[in-house]
PDB file of C-alpha atoms and ligand atoms in Angstrom:
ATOM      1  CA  UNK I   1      16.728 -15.149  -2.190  1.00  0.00           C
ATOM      2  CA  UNK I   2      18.740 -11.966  -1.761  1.00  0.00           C
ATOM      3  CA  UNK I   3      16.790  -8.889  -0.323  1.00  0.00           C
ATOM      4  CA  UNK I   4      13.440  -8.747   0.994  1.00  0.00           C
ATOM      5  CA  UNK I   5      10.561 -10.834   0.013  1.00  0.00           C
ATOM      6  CA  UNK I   6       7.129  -8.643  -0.380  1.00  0.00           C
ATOM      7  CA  UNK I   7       3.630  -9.384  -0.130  1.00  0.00           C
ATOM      8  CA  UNK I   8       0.900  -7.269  -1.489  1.00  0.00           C
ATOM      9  CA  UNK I   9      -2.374  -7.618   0.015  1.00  0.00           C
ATOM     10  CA  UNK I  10      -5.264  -6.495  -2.369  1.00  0.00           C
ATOM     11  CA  UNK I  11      -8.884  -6.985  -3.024  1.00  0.00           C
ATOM     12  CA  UNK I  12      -9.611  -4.709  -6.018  1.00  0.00           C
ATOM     13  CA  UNK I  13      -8.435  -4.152  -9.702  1.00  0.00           C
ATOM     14  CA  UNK I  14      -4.394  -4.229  -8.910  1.00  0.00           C
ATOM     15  CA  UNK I  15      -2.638  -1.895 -10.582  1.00  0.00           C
ATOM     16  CA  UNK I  16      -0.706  -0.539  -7.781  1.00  0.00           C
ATOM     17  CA  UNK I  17       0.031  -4.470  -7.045  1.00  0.00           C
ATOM     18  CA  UNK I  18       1.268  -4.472 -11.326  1.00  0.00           C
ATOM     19  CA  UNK I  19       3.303  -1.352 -10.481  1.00  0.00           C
ATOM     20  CA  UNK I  20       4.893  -2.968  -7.686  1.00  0.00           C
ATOM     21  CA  UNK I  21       5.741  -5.633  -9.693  1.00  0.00           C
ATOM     22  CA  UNK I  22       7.274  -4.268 -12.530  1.00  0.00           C
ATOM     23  CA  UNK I  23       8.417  -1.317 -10.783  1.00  0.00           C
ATOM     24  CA  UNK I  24      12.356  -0.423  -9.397  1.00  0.00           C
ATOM     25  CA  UNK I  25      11.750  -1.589  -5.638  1.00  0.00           C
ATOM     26  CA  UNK I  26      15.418  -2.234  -5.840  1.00  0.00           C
ATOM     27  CA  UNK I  27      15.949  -4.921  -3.098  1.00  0.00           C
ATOM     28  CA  UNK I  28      12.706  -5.330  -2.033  1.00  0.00           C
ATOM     29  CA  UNK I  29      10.912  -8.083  -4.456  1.00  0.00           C
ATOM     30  CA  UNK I  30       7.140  -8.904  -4.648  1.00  0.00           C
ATOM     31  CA  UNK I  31       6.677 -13.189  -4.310  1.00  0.00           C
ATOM     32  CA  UNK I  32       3.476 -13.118  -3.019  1.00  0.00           C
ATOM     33  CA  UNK I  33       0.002 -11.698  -3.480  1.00  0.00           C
ATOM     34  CA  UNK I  34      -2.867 -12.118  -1.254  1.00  0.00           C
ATOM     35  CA  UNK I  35      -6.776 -11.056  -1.900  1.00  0.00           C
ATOM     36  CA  UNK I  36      -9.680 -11.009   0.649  1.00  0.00           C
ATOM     37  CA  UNK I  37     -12.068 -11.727  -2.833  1.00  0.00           C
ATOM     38  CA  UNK I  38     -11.691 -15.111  -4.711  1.00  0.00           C
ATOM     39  CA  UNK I  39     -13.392 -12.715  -7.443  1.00  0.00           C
ATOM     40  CA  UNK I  40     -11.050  -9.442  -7.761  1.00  0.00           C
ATOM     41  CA  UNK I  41      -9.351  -8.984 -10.598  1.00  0.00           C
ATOM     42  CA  UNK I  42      -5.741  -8.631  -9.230  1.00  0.00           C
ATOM     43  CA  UNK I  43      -5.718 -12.829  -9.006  1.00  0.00           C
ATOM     44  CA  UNK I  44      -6.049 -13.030 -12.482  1.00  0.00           C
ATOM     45  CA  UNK I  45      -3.495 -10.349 -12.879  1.00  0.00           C
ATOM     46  CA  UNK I  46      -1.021 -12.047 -10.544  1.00  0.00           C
ATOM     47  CA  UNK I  47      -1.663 -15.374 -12.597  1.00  0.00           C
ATOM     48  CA  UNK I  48      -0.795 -13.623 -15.663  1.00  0.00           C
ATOM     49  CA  UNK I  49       2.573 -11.690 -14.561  1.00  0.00           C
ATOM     50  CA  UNK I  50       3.506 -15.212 -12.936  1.00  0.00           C
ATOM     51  CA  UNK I  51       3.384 -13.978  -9.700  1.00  0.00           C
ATOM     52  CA  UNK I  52       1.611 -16.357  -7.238  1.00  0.00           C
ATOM     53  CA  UNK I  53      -1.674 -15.354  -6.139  1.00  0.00           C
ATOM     54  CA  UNK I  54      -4.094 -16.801  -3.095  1.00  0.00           C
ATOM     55  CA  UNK I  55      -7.358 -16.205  -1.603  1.00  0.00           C
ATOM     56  CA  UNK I  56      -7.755 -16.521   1.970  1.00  0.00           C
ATOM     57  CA  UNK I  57     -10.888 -16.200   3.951  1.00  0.00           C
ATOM     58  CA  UNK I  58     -10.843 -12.618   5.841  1.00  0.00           C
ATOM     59  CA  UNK I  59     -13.433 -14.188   8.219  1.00  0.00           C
ATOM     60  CA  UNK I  60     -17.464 -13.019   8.686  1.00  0.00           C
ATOM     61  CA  UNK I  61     -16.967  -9.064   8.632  1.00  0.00           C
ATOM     62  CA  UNK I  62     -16.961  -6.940   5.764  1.00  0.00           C
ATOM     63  CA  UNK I  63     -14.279  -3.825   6.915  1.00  0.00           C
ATOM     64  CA  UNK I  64     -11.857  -5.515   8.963  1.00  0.00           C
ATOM     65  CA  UNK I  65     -10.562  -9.714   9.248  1.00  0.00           C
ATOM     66  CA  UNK I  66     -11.840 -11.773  11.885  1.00  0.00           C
ATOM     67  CA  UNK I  67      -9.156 -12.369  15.008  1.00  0.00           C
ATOM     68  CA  UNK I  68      -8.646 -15.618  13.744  1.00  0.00           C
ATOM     69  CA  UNK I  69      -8.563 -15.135  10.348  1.00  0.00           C
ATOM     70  CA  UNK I  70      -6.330 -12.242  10.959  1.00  0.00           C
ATOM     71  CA  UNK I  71      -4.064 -14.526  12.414  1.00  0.00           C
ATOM     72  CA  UNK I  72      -4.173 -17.303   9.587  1.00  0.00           C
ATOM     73  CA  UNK I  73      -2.916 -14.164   7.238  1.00  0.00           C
ATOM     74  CA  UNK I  74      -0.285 -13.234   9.163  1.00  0.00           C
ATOM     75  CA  UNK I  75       1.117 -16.892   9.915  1.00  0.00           C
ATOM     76  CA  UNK I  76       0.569 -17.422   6.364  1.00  0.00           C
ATOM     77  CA  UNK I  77       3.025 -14.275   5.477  1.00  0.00           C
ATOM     78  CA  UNK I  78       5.411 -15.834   8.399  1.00  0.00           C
ATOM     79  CA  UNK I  79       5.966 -19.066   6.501  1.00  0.00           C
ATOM     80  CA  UNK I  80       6.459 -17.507   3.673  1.00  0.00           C
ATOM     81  CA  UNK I  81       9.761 -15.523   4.844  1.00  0.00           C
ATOM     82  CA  UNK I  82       7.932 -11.974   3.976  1.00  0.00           C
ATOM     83  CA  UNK I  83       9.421  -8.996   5.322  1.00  0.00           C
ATOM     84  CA  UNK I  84       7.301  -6.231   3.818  1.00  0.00           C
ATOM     85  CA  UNK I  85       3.776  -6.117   3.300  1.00  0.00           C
ATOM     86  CA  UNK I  86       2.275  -3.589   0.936  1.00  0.00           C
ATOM     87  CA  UNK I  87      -1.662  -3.197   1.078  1.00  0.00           C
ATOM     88  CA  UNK I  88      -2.676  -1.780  -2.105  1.00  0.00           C
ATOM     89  CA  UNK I  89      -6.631  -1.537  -2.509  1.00  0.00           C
ATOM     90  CA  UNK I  90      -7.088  -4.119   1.091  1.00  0.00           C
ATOM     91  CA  UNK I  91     -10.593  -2.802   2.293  1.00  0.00           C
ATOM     92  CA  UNK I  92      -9.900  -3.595   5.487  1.00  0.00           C
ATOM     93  CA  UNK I  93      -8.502  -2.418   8.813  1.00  0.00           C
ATOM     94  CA  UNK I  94      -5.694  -4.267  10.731  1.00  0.00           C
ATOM     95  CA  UNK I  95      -5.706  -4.412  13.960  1.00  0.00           C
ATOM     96  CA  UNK I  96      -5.093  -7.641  15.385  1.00  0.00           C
ATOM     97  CA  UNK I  97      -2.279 -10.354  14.776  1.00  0.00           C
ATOM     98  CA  UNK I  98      -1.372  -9.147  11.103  1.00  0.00           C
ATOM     99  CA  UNK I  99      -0.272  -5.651  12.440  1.00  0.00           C
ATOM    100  CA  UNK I 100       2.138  -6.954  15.397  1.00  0.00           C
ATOM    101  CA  UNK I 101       3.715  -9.279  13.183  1.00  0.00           C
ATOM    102  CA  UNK I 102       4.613  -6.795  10.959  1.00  0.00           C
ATOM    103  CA  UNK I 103       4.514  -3.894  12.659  1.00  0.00           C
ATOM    104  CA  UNK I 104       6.476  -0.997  11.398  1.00  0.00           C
ATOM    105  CA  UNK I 105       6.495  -3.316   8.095  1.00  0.00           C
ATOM    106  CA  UNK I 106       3.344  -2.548   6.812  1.00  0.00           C
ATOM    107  CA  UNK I 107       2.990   0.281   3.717  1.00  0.00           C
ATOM    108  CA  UNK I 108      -0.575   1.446   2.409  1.00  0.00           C
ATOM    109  CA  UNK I 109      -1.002   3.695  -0.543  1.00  0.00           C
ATOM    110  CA  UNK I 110      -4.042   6.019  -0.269  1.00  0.00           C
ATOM    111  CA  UNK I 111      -5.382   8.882  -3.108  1.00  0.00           C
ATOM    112  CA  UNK I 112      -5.491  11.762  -0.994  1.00  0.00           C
ATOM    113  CA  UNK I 113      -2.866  13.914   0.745  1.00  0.00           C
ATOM    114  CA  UNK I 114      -3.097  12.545   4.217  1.00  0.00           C
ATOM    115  CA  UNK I 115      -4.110  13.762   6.674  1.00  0.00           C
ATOM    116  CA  UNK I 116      -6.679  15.110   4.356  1.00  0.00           C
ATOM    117  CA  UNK I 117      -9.399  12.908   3.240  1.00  0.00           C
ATOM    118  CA  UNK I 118      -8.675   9.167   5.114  1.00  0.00           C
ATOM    119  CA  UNK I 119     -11.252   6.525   4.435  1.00  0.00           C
ATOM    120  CA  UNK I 120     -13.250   5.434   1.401  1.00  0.00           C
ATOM    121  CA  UNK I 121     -13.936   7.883  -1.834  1.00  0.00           C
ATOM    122  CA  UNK I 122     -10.810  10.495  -0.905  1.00  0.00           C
ATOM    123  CA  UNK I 123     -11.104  11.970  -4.496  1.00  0.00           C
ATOM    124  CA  UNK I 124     -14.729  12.976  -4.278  1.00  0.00           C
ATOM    125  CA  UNK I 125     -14.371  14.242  -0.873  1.00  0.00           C
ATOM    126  CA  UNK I 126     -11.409  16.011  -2.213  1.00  0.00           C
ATOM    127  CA  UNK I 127     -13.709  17.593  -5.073  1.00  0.00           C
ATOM    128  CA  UNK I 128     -16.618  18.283  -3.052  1.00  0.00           C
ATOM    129  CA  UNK I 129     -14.168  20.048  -0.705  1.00  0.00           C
ATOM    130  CA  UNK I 130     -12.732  22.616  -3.361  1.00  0.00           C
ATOM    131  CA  UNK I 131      -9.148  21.596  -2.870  1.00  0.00           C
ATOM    132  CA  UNK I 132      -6.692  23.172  -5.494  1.00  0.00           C
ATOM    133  CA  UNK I 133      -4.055  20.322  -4.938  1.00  0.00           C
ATOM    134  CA  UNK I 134      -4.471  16.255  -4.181  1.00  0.00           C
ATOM    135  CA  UNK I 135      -2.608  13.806  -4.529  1.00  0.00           C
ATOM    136  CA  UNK I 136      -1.039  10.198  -2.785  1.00  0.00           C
ATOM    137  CA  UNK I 137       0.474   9.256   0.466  1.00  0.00           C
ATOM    138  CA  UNK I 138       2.413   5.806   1.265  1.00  0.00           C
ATOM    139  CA  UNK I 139       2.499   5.661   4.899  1.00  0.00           C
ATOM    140  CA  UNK I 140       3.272   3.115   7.559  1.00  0.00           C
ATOM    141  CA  UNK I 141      -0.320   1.319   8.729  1.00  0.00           C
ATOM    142  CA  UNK I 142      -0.992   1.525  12.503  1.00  0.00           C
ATOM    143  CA  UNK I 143      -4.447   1.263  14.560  1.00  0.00           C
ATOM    144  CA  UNK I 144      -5.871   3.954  12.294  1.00  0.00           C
ATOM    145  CA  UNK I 145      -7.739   4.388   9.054  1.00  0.00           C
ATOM    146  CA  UNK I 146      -5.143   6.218   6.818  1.00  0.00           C
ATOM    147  CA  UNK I 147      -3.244   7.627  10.355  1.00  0.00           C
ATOM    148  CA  UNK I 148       0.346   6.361  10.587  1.00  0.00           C
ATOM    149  CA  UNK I 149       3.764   7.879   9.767  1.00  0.00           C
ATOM    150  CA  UNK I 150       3.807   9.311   5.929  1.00  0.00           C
ATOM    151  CA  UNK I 151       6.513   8.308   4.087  1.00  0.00           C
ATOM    152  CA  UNK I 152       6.507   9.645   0.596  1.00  0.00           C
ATOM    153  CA  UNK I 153       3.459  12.232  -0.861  1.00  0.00           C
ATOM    154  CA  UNK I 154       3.328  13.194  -4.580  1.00  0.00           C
ATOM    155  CA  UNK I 155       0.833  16.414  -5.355  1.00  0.00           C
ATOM    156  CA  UNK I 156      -1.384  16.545  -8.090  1.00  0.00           C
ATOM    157  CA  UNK I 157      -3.426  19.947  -9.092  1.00  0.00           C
ATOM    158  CA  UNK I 158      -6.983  19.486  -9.285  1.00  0.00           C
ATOM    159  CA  UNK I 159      -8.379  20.781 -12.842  1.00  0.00           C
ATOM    160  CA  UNK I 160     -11.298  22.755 -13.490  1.00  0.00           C
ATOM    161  CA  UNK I 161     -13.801  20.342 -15.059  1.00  0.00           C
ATOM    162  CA  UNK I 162     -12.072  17.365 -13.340  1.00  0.00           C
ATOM    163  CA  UNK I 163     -14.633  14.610 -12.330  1.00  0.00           C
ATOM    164  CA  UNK I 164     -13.709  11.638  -9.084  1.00  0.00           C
ATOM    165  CA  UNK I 165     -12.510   9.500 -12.284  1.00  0.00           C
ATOM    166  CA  UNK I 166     -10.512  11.976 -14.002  1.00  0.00           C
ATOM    167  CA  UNK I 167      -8.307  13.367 -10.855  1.00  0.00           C
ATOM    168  CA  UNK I 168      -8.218   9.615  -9.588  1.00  0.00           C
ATOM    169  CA  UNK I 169      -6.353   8.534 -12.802  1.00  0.00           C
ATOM    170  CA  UNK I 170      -4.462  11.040 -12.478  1.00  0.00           C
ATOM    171  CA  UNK I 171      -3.517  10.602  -9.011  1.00  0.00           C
ATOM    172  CA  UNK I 172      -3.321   6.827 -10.061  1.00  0.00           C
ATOM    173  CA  UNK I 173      -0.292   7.809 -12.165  1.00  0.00           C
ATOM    174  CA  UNK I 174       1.463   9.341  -9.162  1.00  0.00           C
ATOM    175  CA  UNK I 175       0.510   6.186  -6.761  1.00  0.00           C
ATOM    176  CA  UNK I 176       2.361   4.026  -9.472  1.00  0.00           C
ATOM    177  CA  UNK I 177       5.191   5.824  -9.217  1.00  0.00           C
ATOM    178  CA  UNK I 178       5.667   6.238  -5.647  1.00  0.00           C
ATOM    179  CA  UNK I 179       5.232   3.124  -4.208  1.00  0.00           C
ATOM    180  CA  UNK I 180       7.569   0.914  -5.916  1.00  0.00           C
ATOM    181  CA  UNK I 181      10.394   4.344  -4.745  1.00  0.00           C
ATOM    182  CA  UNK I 182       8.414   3.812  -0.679  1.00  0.00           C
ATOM    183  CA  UNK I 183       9.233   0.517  -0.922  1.00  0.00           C
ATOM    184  CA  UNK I 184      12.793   0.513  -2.687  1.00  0.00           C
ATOM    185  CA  UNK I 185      13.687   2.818  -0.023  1.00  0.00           C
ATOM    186  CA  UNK I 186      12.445   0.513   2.830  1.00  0.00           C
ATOM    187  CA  UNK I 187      14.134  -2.466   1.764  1.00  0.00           C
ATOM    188  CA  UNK I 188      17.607  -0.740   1.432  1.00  0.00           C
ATOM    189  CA  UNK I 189      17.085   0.084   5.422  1.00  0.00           C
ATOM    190  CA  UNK I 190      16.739   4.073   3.851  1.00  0.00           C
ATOM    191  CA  UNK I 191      13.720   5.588   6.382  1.00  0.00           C
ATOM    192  CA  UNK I 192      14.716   6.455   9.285  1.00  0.00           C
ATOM    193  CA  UNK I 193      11.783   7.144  11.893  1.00  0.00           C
ATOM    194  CA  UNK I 194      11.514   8.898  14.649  1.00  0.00           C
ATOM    195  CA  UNK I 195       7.716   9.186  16.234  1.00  0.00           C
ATOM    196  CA  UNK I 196       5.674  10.226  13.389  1.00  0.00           C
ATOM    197  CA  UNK I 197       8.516  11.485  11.228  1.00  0.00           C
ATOM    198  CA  UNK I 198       9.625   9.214   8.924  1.00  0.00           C
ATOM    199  CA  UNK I 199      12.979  10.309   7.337  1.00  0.00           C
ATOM    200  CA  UNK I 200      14.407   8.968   3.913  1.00  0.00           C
ATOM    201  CA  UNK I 201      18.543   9.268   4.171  1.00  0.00           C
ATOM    202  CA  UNK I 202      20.577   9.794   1.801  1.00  0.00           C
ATOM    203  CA  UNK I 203      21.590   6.699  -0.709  1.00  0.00           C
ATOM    204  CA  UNK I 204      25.528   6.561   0.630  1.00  0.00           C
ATOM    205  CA  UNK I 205      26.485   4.792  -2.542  1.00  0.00           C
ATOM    206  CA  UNK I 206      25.535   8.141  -4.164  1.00  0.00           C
ATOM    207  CA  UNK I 207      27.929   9.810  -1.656  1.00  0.00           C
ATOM    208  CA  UNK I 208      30.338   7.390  -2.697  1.00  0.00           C
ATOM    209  CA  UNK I 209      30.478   8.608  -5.797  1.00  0.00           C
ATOM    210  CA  UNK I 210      30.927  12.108  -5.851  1.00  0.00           C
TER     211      UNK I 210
HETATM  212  C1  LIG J 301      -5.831   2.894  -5.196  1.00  0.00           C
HETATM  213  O1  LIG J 301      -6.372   4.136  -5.531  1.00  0.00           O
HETATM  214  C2  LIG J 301      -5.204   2.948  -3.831  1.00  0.00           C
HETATM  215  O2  LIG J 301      -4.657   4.188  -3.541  1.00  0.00           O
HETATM  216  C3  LIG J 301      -6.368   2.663  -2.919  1.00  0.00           C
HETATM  217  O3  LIG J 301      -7.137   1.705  -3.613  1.00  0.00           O
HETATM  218  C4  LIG J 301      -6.893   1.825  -5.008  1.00  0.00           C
HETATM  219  C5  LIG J 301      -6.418   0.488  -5.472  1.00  0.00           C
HETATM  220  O4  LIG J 301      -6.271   0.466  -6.879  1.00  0.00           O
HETATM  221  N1  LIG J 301      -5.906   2.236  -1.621  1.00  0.00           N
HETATM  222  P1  LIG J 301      -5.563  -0.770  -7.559  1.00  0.00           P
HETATM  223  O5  LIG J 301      -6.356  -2.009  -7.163  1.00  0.00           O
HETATM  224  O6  LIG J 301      -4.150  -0.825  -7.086  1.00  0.00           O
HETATM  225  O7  LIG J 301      -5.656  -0.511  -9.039  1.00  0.00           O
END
């Protein structure tokens, strides 16, 4: 295969992993999904879109994998040729062998406008808070929870009235649309980072044609 082979790693309902599939991630294309929970939703999903889906054992710990676990995962992804891994509703930190495998090649998607709001339940915090504006980050994962380098962030205004469902379907909406463009820019070798700044350059076939 042509282009980068992607992984999504998810535990929940999967419509970020759906998005990913059917989205424009130009070179980059999804040929694996992964879940923590041999009950979430997203393997039935991946059955249906023909995508193939597996459950592998996290290991004893609810919030993060065990070290050897953590290791099966990422051996697992080695075999398998991936070269991007997009988490996408993983409850679960990475800190072991998964994240110096792939370092710098890990994505996450999280509701909130990072640094604002890492962690579980962004858009209630977000609420509770008062912000006027949320929204979605993709960023690279490091050590962190919700911490490394941002790569693309879409706003969304928080409405009078709006409830944690409401302004996370909206900001839903957004996530969809972002990560398949975080990832399409990846794969074409696009982000250029420096520290925490993470750069997207210009497409030169654009240049090309003007
Ligand atoms: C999304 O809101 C994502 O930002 C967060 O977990 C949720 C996953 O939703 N990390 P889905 O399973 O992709 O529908």
């Amino acid at each position: 295969m042509s282009g980068t082979a992607v992984a999504v790693l998810a535990g929940g309902r999967g419509s970020n992993f759906e998005a990913l599939v059917r989205g424009d991630t130009g070179d980059g294309r999804v040929t694996l999904l992964l879940s923590d929970n041999p009950e979430a939703p997203v393997l039935a999903r991946a059955r249906e879109i023909g995508v193939e889906g597996r459950y592998i054992d996290p290991g004893p710990y609810r919030t993060r994998f065990g070290l050897r676990e953590e290791g099966d995962w990422a051996g697992f992804l080695m075999d398998r040729g991936i070269g991007l891994v997009c988490l996408a509703g993983l409850m679960r930190i990475i800190k072991g062998p998964l994240l110096d495998a792939f370092e710098g090649r890990i994505m996450n998607i999280h509701p909130s406008l990072l640094p604002a709001f890492p962690g579980l339940e962004p858009q209630r915090k977000a609420l509770e808070h008062g912000v006027k504006v949320s929204g979605c980050t993709v960023h690279y994962v490091d050590r962190g929870t919700d911490t490394g380098p941002i790569i693309l962030q879409a706003p969304v205004p928080v409405l009078p009235g709006d409830t944690p469902e409401t302004l996370s379907e909206r900001i839903l909406a957004e996530e969809h649309r972002i990560y398949p463009e975080a990832v399409k820019l990846h794969c074409a070798g696009r982000l250029s980072r420096r520290g925490r700044r993470v750069t997207a350059l210009e497409d030169s076939a654009h240049l090309r044609d003007i």
